[in-house]
CSV table of C-alpha atoms and ligand atoms in Angstrom, one decimal:
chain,number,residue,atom,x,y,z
A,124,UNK,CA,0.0,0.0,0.0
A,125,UNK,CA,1.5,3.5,-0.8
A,126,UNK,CA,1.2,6.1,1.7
A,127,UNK,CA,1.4,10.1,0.4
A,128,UNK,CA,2.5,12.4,3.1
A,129,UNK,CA,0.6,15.8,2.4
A,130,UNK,CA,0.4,18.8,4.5
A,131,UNK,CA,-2.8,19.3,6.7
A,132,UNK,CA,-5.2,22.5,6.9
A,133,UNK,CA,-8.4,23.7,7.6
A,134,UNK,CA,-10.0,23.9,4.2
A,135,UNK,CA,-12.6,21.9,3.4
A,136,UNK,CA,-10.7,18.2,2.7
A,137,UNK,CA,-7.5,19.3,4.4
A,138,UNK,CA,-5.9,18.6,1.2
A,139,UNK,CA,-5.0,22.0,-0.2
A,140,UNK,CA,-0.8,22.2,-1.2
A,141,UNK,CA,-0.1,22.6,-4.8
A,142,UNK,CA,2.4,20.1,-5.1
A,143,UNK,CA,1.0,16.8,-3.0
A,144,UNK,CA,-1.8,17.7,-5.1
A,145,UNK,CA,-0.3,16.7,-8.4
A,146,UNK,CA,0.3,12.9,-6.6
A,147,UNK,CA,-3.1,12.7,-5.3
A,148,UNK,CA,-4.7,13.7,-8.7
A,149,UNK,CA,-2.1,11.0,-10.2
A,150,UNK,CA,-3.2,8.3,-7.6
A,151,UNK,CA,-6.4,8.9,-8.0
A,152,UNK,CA,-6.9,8.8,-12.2
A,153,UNK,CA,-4.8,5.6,-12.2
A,154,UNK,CA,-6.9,4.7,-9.4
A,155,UNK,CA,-3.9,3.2,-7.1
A,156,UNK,CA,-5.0,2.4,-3.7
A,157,UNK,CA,-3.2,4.8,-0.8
A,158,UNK,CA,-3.5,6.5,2.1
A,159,UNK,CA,-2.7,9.8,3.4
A,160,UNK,CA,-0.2,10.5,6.3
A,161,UNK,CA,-0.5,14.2,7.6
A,162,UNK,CA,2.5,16.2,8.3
A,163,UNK,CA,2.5,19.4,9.0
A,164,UNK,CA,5.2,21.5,7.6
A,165,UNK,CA,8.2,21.5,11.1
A,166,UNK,CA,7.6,17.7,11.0
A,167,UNK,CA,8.3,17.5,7.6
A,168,UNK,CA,12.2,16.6,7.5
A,169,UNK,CA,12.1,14.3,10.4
A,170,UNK,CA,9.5,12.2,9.2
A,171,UNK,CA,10.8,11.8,5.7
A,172,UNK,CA,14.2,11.3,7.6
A,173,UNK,CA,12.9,8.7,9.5
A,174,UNK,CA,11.4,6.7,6.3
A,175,UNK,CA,14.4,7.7,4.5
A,176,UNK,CA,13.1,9.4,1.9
A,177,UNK,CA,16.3,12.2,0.3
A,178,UNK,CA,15.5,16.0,0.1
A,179,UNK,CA,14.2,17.2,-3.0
A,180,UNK,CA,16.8,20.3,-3.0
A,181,UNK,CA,19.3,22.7,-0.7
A,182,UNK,CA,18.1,25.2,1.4
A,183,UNK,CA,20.3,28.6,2.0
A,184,UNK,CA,22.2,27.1,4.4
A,185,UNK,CA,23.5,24.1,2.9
A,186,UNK,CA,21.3,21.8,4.8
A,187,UNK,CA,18.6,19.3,2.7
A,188,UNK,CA,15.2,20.9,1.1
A,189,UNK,CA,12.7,18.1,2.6
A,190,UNK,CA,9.5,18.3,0.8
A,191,UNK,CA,6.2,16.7,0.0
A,192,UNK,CA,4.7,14.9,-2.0
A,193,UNK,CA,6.7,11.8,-0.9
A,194,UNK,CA,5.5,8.5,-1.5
A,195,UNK,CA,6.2,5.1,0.7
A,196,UNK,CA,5.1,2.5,-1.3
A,197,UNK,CA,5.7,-0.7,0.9
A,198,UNK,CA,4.6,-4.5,0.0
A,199,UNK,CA,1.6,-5.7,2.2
A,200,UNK,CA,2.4,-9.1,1.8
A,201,UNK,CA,5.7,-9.0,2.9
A,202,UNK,CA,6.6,-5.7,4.7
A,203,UNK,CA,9.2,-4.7,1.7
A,204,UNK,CA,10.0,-1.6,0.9
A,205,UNK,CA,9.0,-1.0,-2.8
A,206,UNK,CA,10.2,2.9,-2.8
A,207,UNK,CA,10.5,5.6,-0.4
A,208,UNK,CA,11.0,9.1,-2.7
A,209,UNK,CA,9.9,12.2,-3.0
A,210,UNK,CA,9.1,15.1,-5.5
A,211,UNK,CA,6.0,15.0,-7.7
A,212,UNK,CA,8.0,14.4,-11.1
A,213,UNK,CA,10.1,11.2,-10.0
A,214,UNK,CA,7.2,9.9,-8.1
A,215,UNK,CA,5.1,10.4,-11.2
A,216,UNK,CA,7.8,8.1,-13.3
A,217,UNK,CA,7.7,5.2,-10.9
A,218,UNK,CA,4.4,5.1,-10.5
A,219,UNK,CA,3.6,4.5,-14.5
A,220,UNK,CA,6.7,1.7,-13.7
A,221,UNK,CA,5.9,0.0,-11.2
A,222,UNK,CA,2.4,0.1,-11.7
A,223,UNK,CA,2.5,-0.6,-15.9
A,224,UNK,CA,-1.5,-1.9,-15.9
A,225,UNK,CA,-2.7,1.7,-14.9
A,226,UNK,CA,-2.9,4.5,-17.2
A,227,UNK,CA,0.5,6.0,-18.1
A,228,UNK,CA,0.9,9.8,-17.0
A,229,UNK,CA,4.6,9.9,-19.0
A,230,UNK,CA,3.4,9.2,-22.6
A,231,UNK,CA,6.3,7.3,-24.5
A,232,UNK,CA,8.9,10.1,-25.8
A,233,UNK,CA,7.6,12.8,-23.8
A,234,UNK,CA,9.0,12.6,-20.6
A,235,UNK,CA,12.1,15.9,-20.9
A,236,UNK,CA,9.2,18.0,-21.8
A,237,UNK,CA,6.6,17.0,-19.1
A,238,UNK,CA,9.7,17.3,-16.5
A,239,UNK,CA,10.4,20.6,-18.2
A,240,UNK,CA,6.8,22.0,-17.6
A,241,UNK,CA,6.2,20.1,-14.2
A,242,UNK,CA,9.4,21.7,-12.6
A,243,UNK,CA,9.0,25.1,-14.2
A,244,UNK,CA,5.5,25.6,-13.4
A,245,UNK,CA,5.6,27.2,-10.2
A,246,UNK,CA,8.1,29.9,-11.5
A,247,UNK,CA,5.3,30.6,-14.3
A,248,UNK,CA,2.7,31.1,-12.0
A,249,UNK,CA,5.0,33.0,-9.6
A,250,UNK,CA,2.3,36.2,-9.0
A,251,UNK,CA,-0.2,33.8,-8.2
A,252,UNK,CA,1.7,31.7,-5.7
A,253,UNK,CA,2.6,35.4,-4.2
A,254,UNK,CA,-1.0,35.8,-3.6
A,255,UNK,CA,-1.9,32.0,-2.6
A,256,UNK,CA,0.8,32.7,0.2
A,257,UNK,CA,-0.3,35.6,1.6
A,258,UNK,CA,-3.8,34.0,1.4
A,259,UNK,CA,-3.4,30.5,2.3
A,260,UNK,CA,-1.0,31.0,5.7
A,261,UNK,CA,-4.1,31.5,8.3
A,262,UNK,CA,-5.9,28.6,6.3
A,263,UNK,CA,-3.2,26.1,7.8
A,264,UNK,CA,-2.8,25.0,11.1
A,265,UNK,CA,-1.2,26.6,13.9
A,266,UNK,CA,1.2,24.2,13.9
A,267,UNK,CA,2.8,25.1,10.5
A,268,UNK,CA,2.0,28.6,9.9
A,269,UNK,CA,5.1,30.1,11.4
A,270,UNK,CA,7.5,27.8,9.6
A,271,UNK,CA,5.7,28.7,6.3
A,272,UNK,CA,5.6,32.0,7.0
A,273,UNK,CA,9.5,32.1,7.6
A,274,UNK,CA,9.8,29.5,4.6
A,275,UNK,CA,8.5,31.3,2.0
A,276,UNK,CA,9.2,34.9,2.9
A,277,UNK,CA,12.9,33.7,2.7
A,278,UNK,CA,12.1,31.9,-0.8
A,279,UNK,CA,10.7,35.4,-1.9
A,280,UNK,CA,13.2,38.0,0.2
A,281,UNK,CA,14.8,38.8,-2.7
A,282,UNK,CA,11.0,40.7,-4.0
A,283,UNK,CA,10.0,41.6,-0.6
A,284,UNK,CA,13.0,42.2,1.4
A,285,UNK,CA,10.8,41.2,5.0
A,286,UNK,CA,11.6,37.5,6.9
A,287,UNK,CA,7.7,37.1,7.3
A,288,UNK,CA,5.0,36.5,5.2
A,289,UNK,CA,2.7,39.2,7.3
A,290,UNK,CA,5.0,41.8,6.8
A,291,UNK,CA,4.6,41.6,2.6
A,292,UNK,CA,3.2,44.9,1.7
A,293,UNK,CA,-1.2,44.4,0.7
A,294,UNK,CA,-2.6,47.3,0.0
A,295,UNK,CA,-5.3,47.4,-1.9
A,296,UNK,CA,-2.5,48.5,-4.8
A,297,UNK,CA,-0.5,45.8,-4.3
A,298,UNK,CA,-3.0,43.5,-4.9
A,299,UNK,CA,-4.8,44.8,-7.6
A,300,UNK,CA,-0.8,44.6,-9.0
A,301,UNK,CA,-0.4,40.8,-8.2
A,302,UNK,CA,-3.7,40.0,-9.9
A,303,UNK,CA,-3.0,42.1,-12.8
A,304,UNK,CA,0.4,39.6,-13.4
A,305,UNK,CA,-1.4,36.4,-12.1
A,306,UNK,CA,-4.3,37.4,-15.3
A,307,UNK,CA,-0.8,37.8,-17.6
A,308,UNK,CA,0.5,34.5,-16.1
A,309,UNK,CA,-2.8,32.6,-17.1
A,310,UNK,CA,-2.7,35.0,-20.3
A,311,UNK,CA,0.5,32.8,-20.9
A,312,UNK,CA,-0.5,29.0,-20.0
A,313,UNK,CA,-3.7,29.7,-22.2
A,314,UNK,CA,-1.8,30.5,-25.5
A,315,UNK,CA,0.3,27.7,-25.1
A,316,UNK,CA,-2.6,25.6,-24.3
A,317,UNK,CA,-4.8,26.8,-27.3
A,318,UNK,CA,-1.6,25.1,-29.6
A,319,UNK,CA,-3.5,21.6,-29.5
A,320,UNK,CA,-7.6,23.0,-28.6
A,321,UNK,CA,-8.1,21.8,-32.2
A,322,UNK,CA,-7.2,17.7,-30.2
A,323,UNK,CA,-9.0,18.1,-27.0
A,324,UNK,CA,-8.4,20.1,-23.8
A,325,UNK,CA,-5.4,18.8,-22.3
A,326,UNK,CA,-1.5,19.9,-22.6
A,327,UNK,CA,-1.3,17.0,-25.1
A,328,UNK,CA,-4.6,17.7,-26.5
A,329,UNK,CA,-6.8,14.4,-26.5
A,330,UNK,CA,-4.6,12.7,-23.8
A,331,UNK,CA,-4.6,13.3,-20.2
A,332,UNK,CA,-0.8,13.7,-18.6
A,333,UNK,CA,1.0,14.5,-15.7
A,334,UNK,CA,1.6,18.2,-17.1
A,335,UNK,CA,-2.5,18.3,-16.4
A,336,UNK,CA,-2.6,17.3,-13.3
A,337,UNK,CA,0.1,20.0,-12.8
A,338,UNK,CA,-2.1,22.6,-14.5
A,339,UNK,CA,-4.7,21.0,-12.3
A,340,UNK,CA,-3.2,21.2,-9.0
A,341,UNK,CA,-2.7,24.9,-9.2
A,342,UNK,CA,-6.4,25.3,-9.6
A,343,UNK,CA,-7.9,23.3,-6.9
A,344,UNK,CA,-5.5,25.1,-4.9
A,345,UNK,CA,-6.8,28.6,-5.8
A,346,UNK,CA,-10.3,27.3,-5.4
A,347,UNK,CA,-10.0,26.0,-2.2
A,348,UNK,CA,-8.2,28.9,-1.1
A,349,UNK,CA,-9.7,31.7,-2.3
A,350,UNK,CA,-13.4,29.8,-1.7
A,351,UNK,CA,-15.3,28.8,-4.7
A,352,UNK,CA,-17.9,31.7,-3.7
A,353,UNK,CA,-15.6,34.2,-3.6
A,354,UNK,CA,-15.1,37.2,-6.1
A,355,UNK,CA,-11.0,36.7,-7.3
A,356,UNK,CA,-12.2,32.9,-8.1
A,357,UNK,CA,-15.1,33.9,-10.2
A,358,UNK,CA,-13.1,36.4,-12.1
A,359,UNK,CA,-10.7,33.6,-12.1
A,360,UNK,CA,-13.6,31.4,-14.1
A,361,UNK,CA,-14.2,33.7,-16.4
A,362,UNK,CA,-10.6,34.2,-17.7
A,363,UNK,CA,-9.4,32.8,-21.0
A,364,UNK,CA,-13.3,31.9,-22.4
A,365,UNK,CA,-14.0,29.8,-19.2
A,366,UNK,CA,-10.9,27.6,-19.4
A,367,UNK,CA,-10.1,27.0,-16.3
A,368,UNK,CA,-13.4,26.6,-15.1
A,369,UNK,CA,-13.9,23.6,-17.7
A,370,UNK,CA,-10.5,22.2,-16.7
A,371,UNK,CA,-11.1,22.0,-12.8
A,372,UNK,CA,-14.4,20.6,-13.6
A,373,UNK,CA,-12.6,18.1,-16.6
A,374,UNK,CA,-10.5,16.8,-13.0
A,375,UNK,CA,-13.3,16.6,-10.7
A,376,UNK,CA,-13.6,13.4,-10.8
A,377,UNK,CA,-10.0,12.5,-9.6
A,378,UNK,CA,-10.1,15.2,-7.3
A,379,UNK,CA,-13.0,13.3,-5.5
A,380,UNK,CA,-11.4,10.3,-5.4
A,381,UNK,CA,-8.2,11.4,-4.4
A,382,UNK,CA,-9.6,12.8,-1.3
A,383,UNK,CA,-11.4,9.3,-0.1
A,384,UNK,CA,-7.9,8.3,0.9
B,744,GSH,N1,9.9,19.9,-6.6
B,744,GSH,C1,9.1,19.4,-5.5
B,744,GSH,C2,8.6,20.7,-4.7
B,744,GSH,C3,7.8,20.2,-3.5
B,744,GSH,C4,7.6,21.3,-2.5
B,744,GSH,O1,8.3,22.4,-2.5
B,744,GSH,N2,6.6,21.1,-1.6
B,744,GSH,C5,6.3,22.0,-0.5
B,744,GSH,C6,4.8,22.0,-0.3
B,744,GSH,S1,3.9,22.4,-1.7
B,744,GSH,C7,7.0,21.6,0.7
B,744,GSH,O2,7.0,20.5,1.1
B,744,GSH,N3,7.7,22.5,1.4
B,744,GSH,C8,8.4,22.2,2.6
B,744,GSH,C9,8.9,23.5,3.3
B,744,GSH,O3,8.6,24.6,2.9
B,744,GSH,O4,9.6,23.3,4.3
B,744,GSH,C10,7.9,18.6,-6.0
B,744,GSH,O5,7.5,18.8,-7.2
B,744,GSH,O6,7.4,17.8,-5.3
């Protein structure tokens, strides 16, 4: 049975991080039984530590970058470890290998360009993960909001210059200037997307990939953060002729499922 180690929050499901979200989605549409271990953001590096799972990346100070998604995937039969890893692309890759009689998320020949768009995604969406910050830090728990708060103002001093997410500048200006970039940042994915709209809706047109669950993850995120009812997500809906209204409703299926673990 795999386990996914996500991080927990008060929004409605708990599950709300962009990135565990991609492996969830991928569980979920090659419908691979798992279930969720809950770790909130200080406990992250010893409990990967203690499963062995590697750091995805370095942090300023030389140390490891521990991060979720990370997968256990451990035998049931005889208590072997199959794979302990982390990061949503690798993960992605082992489980169309190990699991070959599921859909494949890696289509044959494509896999430099799916790891190309997976692990420069967040960079493309940078002004909305500015504003998914600032939003999404009194949606965790207690627990985790003052590492995340340190975290990611440190990730982003070089923009705001503060070591704390509340000290980011919002006025009302501010704002209106992060959604003005996140709408050009959208602007962007949806000309790319509109390359193969003559195929079908997805990155590779007819065919579901990771890259859509990538796509994907971003927008369940904003949804749940922002609320569904609100205003910034209903503007959000009605950007780019609906697109990404249709494409978080094209997921929902998996998104369902995903959470039953
Ligand atoms: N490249 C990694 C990035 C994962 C990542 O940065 N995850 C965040 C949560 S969305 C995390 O675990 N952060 C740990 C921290 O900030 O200490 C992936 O695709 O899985």
């Amino acid at each position: 049975m795999i386990t996914l180690f996500d991080i927990p929050s008060t929004a409605p499901g708990s599950a709300w991080s962009l990135n565990p979200w991609r492996t969830r989605l991928a569980l979920a549409y090659k419908g691979i039984p798992f279930r969720t271990e809950w770790v909130e953001y200080p406990d992250i590096r010893p409990v990967l530590q203690s499963h062995n799972i590697q750091p995805t990346g370095k942090l300023a100070d030389g140390s490891g970058y521990y991060s979720v998604p990370a997968i256990l995937d451990i035998d049931d039969a005889t208590g072997e470890v199959n794979t302990a890893l982390a990061d949503s692309f690798p993960i992605v890759k082992y489980l169309d290998e190990a699991y070959p009689d599921t859909p494949r998320l890696i289509p044959e020949g494509t896999s430099e360009d799916q790891e190309t768009f997976a692990r420069g995604y967040i960079r493309s969406i940078l002004p909305i993960l500015i504003i998914m910050i600032k939003v999404g830090l009194p949606k965790l728990n207690e627990r985790s909001q003052d590492h995340y708060s340190t975290a990611r103002a440190e990730d982003l001093f070089p923009l705001f210059k503060v070591k704390r997410v509340e000290k980011w500048p919002w006025s009302e200006e501010d704002q209106a200037k992060h959604w003005a970039d996140a709408k050009k940042a959208l602007d962007a994915l949806d000309e790319k997307l509109t390359a193969t709209d003559a195929k079908g809706p997805w990155y590779l047109g007819d065919r579901i990939s990771f890259a859509d669950f990538v796509i994907g993850a971003s927008l369940i995120w904003m949804e749940l953060l922002l609320g569904e009812e609100s205003e910034e997500w209903k503007n959000v809906t009605t950007w780019n002729g609906g697109r990404w209204k249709r494409f978080i409703e094209g997921i929902s299926e998996w998104r369902v499922k995903g959470l039953k673990n």
